[in-house]
Amino acid sequence: MTERYPDQWEADVVLSDGGTAHLRPIRTEDADLLRDFYERLSPESIYYRFFSPRPRLSDRDVEHFTGVDHDRRAALIATIGEEMVAVVRYDRAGDRPETAEVAFLVEDAHQGRGLGPVLLEHIAAAARERGVRRFVASVLPDNRRMTRVFREAGYRAEQRFEEGVIELVLDLEPTDTSLEVMTAREHRAESRSIQRLLFPRSVAVIGASRAEHSVGRTVLRNLLSGDFSGPVFPVHPTAVAVAGVRAYPSVLEVPDDVDLAVVAVRADVVHEVVEECASKGVRGLVVVSSGFGEIGDDGRTRQEELVRLARAYGMRVVGPNCLGIANTDADVRLNATLAPTMPGRGPVGFFSQSGALGIAILQRTAERGLGLSTFVSAGNRADVSGNDLMQYWEEDPATKAVLLYLESLGNPRKFARLARRLGRRKPIVAVKSGRSTQGVPLGHAARALTLPDHAVSALFEQAGVIRVEDLSELFDVAQVLAYQPLPAGDRVAIIDNSNSLGLLAQDEAVALGLDVRPRLDLGPRAGAGDYEAALASALEDETVDAVVALFTPPTIGGYDVRVPERILRLAARGEKPIVATYLGREGMPADLRVTGPDGMPAEGSVPSYPSPEDAVRALAYVIRYARWRQRPAGRMPELGGVDRDRARALVADWLAEADADAVVEGSREQAAELLACYGIDVAAAEGEGGGGVPTRIVIREDHSFGAVIAFGIADEIAALLDDRAYRLSPLADVDAAEMIRAIRTAPLLLGHRGAEPVNLAALEDLLLRASRLGYDLPEVARLELSPVMADASGATVRRVTLSLARPPGPRPELGPRRLS
């Protein structure tokens, strides 16, 4: 029996060189596509696949290879444009339905691009979905490339050598190693795809108009005035030249190669341009044109077609409806944006979803003297997203800190995973708009978030993201991270020449939970020598981790103009961060800069803020981030008494008779049986009894973040204040410990007013087990343990409620690599 065509197996993927391909199940109508593919194969590739010469495919062969039932026999093909470039298939063994033979074949011209590993990932996921548990692959000994693909996949494998053939048996259950291999390949591929966009050797501006203030003319002018290192080709249907540069009627008529195309034509003809770019071999598109998802359903359809076409032909898309991209690298000097102002070179990477706001962002960045490494405005973010940029910036030596202006999150769980990894090396500062609605701007290819905003903030914090309130704070924090070292702790020295300014700084520091060392007021007549001595003392003091230097001119008389030079001299040591309020200036004043060869601030420059509160607030954000980075990354502890297979069997049985979209309410007995699979006991009878502090644990499957766990005190006041701590599952040991202490009512658990503290270890163990259950079982739509009575002896679950539902598909982090 032939299964329904599994459209869920279709996927766009990024290859190891940064190009893209489309994967889909093979169809009977692919016969000619298969024949053409086979004719392009070398004799060696054919021999490695079939172990014998086979110069052509017979009609019977073609019928066999294309006629699959998507169950016992399944095949996926990779296409680029109109051509098939690779195929992978499995065939179940007749007497062993959980075992299948797997083989794949990649066109010679596309070998070495990572098609083999990505095909194996996808066919393995499809096979698991159909109940296949292991693959058997037969490989000739000298086919080292194929053998390496199987061996490096990370699955548990056995190898045998029989009759001159290597036989590999792969257990398809994902392992920590296979998931690490998958994410490492994803990282390299997506990073490379962004690098191709930011380092083009040539750029075509399609729609470069002769009208002075048109979109295309503006981009062309900025590319030329920015002194782009490669050739720029205006494309205009009738003009001989635009802005003094020879123009071409079509990108196909440009005589040289084109790496990047900036598209500024009407939305209804963009698809024609994409096809021409594909024929030309363009590697990436920046679509500044509007008229897509932001205008409604018709535009959304047009936007989806744009992305489908571009990816099918191997191209990534920035936009549409975007401001553009920029790279300040001296070897590139790319300003493919609509912005009239471009900041100088610096250590900050900036991603903005808003095109309209992007111009203001770049203007304010330049005004503050903050330098950028690269800038990307994604507009409707139909393809390239902040996640892609984080993959690139992680390895980019020119980027020291990352700034994000976000209006939506396309894949929040992946965002959290990438941010946690990147944040261990480089700080991430984010503004997330839409706090009041959690909605998505019209046109964005993303879903609205269902978690409350403070829960999103908690998940950002878990990942090490510095979430600030607004753009001003974004720049305030960036100034410290870009040019000053991270502090070792939260002990802050305040040095001032104005008692009122010093008190304001001290009040703000105390309010933000910083440890303020005795404040040093130098008085209004303090000069350069006074500041130098005070700063030197603070920097040498082992009880000081950071310094706030405040300097304002006295009300009468002049001031010592040598003060900034002395501050800068001591800051150059780079031992502890120094922030300043210097004459009320904002940004990176020339007086407080270590000037680089291009005149931009360099490491050791001291940021200045118009008010002491702003300076202290920026420093507090950095201190919290440094504390997160200093803490152990945590580990996933081994939990005894866990029977995941039994839990999965129970859930499958309870959902067996339910409709596909039904929510099944489990009984107390069923919930207790499921919890027992994870070593969690439920009290024999419901009720509040037993004494102790009542707590509440909720596990829910969120459509954006996956399994989320919440913890808090189980009473009306905590509910009224929504005093809950949120984390992504599964929890590491440090996450569980932090959750308990993160709620405002935590003192009730820690021994408030002389009460005996509860058994925190037991409560942490319960959180770890509950979070693992939620992570392992996406069918658990909601599981609430409330109350859990916590006391010195342990934690007892008194009441439990359970809701089950079939998930729409596998969780992204457990499935094969794909572009969302």
PDB file of N, CA and C in Angstrom, residues 25-28 30-31 34 38 49-50 54 56-69 73-77 84 87-89 91 103 105:
ATOM      1  N   PRO A  25      10.609  14.111  -1.365  1.00  0.00           N
ATOM      2  CA  PRO A  25      10.447  12.707  -1.758  1.00  0.00           C
ATOM      3  C   PRO A  25      10.395  12.574  -3.279  1.00  0.00           C
ATOM      4  N   ILE A  26      10.910  11.475  -3.766  1.00  0.00           N
ATOM      5  CA  ILE A  26      10.880  11.235  -5.208  1.00  0.00           C
ATOM      6  C   ILE A  26       9.444  10.916  -5.630  1.00  0.00           C
ATOM      7  N   ARG A  27       9.121  11.239  -6.884  1.00  0.00           N
ATOM      8  CA  ARG A  27       7.785  10.982  -7.429  1.00  0.00           C
ATOM      9  C   ARG A  27       7.919  10.215  -8.734  1.00  0.00           C
ATOM     10  N   THR A  28       6.857   9.540  -9.135  1.00  0.00           N
ATOM     11  CA  THR A  28       6.909   8.757 -10.377  1.00  0.00           C
ATOM     12  C   THR A  28       7.180   9.651 -11.584  1.00  0.00           C
ATOM     13  N   ASP A  30       9.223  11.885 -11.810  1.00  0.00           N
ATOM     14  CA  ASP A  30      10.628  12.304 -11.839  1.00  0.00           C
ATOM     15  C   ASP A  30      11.477  11.406 -12.742  1.00  0.00           C
ATOM     16  N   ALA A  31      10.843  10.582 -13.555  1.00  0.00           N
ATOM     17  CA  ALA A  31      11.590   9.627 -14.377  1.00  0.00           C
ATOM     18  C   ALA A  31      12.618  10.322 -15.264  1.00  0.00           C
ATOM     19  N   LEU A  34      15.460  11.785 -13.290  1.00  0.00           N
ATOM     20  CA  LEU A  34      16.397  10.753 -12.848  1.00  0.00           C
ATOM     21  C   LEU A  34      17.327  10.337 -13.987  1.00  0.00           C
ATOM     22  N   TYR A  38      21.377  10.683 -14.065  1.00  0.00           N
ATOM     23  CA  TYR A  38      22.232   9.506 -14.221  1.00  0.00           C
ATOM     24  C   TYR A  38      23.225   9.696 -15.365  1.00  0.00           C
ATOM     25  N   ARG A  49      28.264   3.089  -6.503  1.00  0.00           N
ATOM     26  CA  ARG A  49      26.880   2.922  -6.041  1.00  0.00           C
ATOM     27  C   ARG A  49      26.382   1.501  -6.293  1.00  0.00           C
ATOM     28  N   PHE A  50      26.646   0.949  -7.501  1.00  0.00           N
ATOM     29  CA  PHE A  50      26.043  -0.329  -7.872  1.00  0.00           C
ATOM     30  C   PHE A  50      27.030  -1.501  -7.865  1.00  0.00           C
ATOM     31  N   ARG A  54      27.267   0.292 -15.011  1.00  0.00           N
ATOM     32  CA  ARG A  54      25.873   0.334 -15.450  1.00  0.00           C
ATOM     33  C   ARG A  54      25.714   1.615 -16.263  1.00  0.00           C
ATOM     34  N   ARG A  56      23.664   2.804 -18.355  1.00  0.00           N
ATOM     35  CA  ARG A  56      22.373   3.470 -18.472  1.00  0.00           C
ATOM     36  C   ARG A  56      21.363   2.770 -17.582  1.00  0.00           C
ATOM     37  N   LEU A  57      20.297   3.512 -17.265  1.00  0.00           N
ATOM     38  CA  LEU A  57      19.203   2.943 -16.483  1.00  0.00           C
ATOM     39  C   LEU A  57      18.141   2.414 -17.441  1.00  0.00           C
ATOM     40  N   SER A  58      17.701   1.191 -17.207  1.00  0.00           N
ATOM     41  CA  SER A  58      16.608   0.643 -18.013  1.00  0.00           C
ATOM     42  C   SER A  58      15.286   1.244 -17.545  1.00  0.00           C
ATOM     43  N   ASP A  59      14.249   1.074 -18.371  1.00  0.00           N
ATOM     44  CA  ASP A  59      12.925   1.544 -17.965  1.00  0.00           C
ATOM     45  C   ASP A  59      12.484   0.877 -16.668  1.00  0.00           C
ATOM     46  N   ARG A  60      12.855  -0.392 -16.528  1.00  0.00           N
ATOM     47  CA  ARG A  60      12.495  -1.110 -15.295  1.00  0.00           C
ATOM     48  C   ARG A  60      13.217  -0.504 -14.090  1.00  0.00           C
ATOM     49  N   ASP A  61      14.514  -0.146 -14.283  1.00  0.00           N
ATOM     50  CA  ASP A  61      15.252   0.501 -13.199  1.00  0.00           C
ATOM     51  C   ASP A  61      14.575   1.812 -12.783  1.00  0.00           C
ATOM     52  N   VAL A  62      14.230   2.610 -13.782  1.00  0.00           N
ATOM     53  CA  VAL A  62      13.623   3.911 -13.502  1.00  0.00           C
ATOM     54  C   VAL A  62      12.303   3.731 -12.766  1.00  0.00           C
ATOM     55  N   GLU A  63      11.520   2.776 -13.218  1.00  0.00           N
ATOM     56  CA  GLU A  63      10.242   2.520 -12.558  1.00  0.00           C
ATOM     57  C   GLU A  63      10.454   2.078 -11.110  1.00  0.00           C
ATOM     58  N   HIS A  64      11.464   1.261 -10.896  1.00  0.00           N
ATOM     59  CA  HIS A  64      11.755   0.779  -9.544  1.00  0.00           C
ATOM     60  C   HIS A  64      12.212   1.918  -8.635  1.00  0.00           C
ATOM     61  N   PHE A  65      13.104   2.762  -9.160  1.00  0.00           N
ATOM     62  CA  PHE A  65      13.670   3.810  -8.313  1.00  0.00           C
ATOM     63  C   PHE A  65      12.676   4.940  -8.023  1.00  0.00           C
ATOM     64  N   THR A  66      11.761   5.202  -8.942  1.00  0.00           N
ATOM     65  CA  THR A  66      10.799   6.287  -8.725  1.00  0.00           C
ATOM     66  C   THR A  66       9.491   5.800  -8.107  1.00  0.00           C
ATOM     67  N   GLY A  67       9.202   4.511  -8.193  1.00  0.00           N
ATOM     68  CA  GLY A  67       7.941   3.972  -7.680  1.00  0.00           C
ATOM     69  C   GLY A  67       8.098   3.500  -6.242  1.00  0.00           C
ATOM     70  N   VAL A  68       8.033   4.394  -5.303  1.00  0.00           N
ATOM     71  CA  VAL A  68       8.201   4.058  -3.886  1.00  0.00           C
ATOM     72  C   VAL A  68       6.860   4.233  -3.176  1.00  0.00           C
ATOM     73  N   ASP A  69       6.742   3.590  -1.996  1.00  0.00           N
ATOM     74  CA  ASP A  69       5.494   3.719  -1.235  1.00  0.00           C
ATOM     75  C   ASP A  69       5.658   4.618  -0.007  1.00  0.00           C
ATOM     76  N   ARG A  73       9.647   1.352   1.147  1.00  0.00           N
ATOM     77  CA  ARG A  73      10.677   1.894   0.262  1.00  0.00           C
ATOM     78  C   ARG A  73      10.459   3.388   0.148  1.00  0.00           C
ATOM     79  N   ALA A  74      11.516   4.156   0.424  1.00  0.00           N
ATOM     80  CA  ALA A  74      11.396   5.614   0.383  1.00  0.00           C
ATOM     81  C   ALA A  74      12.665   6.197  -0.228  1.00  0.00           C
ATOM     82  N   ALA A  75      12.517   7.346  -0.855  1.00  0.00           N
ATOM     83  CA  ALA A  75      13.678   8.020  -1.449  1.00  0.00           C
ATOM     84  C   ALA A  75      13.470   9.523  -1.408  1.00  0.00           C
ATOM     85  N   LEU A  76      14.564  10.233  -1.169  1.00  0.00           N
ATOM     86  CA  LEU A  76      14.577  11.693  -1.221  1.00  0.00           C
ATOM     87  C   LEU A  76      15.551  12.124  -2.294  1.00  0.00           C
ATOM     88  N   ILE A  77      15.186  13.162  -3.024  1.00  0.00           N
ATOM     89  CA  ILE A  77      16.113  13.725  -4.002  1.00  0.00           C
ATOM     90  C   ILE A  77      16.438  15.159  -3.607  1.00  0.00           C
ATOM     91  N   MET A  84      18.047  17.588 -10.753  1.00  0.00           N
ATOM     92  CA  MET A  84      18.263  16.681  -9.632  1.00  0.00           C
ATOM     93  C   MET A  84      19.772  16.487  -9.493  1.00  0.00           C
ATOM     94  N   VAL A  87      20.462  11.776  -4.680  1.00  0.00           N
ATOM     95  CA  VAL A  87      19.330  10.957  -4.259  1.00  0.00           C
ATOM     96  C   VAL A  87      19.788  10.047  -3.126  1.00  0.00           C
ATOM     97  N   VAL A  88      18.900   9.797  -2.184  1.00  0.00           N
ATOM     98  CA  VAL A  88      19.139   8.835  -1.113  1.00  0.00           C
ATOM     99  C   VAL A  88      17.884   7.992  -0.969  1.00  0.00           C
ATOM    100  N   ARG A  89      18.045   6.698  -0.647  1.00  0.00           N
ATOM    101  CA  ARG A  89      16.869   5.844  -0.526  1.00  0.00           C
ATOM    102  C   ARG A  89      17.103   4.808   0.566  1.00  0.00           C
ATOM    103  N   ASP A  91      15.421   0.845   1.722  1.00  0.00           N
ATOM    104  CA  ASP A  91      14.549  -0.293   1.428  1.00  0.00           C
ATOM    105  C   ASP A  91      14.549  -1.196   2.655  1.00  0.00           C
ATOM    106  N   ALA A 103      21.289   3.796   0.763  1.00  0.00           N
ATOM    107  CA  ALA A 103      22.337   4.128  -0.208  1.00  0.00           C
ATOM    108  C   ALA A 103      22.025   5.497  -0.784  1.00  0.00           C
ATOM    109  N   LEU A 105      23.546   8.715  -3.716  1.00  0.00           N
ATOM    110  CA  LEU A 105      24.363   9.006  -4.892  1.00  0.00           C
ATOM    111  C   LEU A 105      24.313  10.509  -5.138  1.00  0.00           C
TER     112      LEU A 105
END
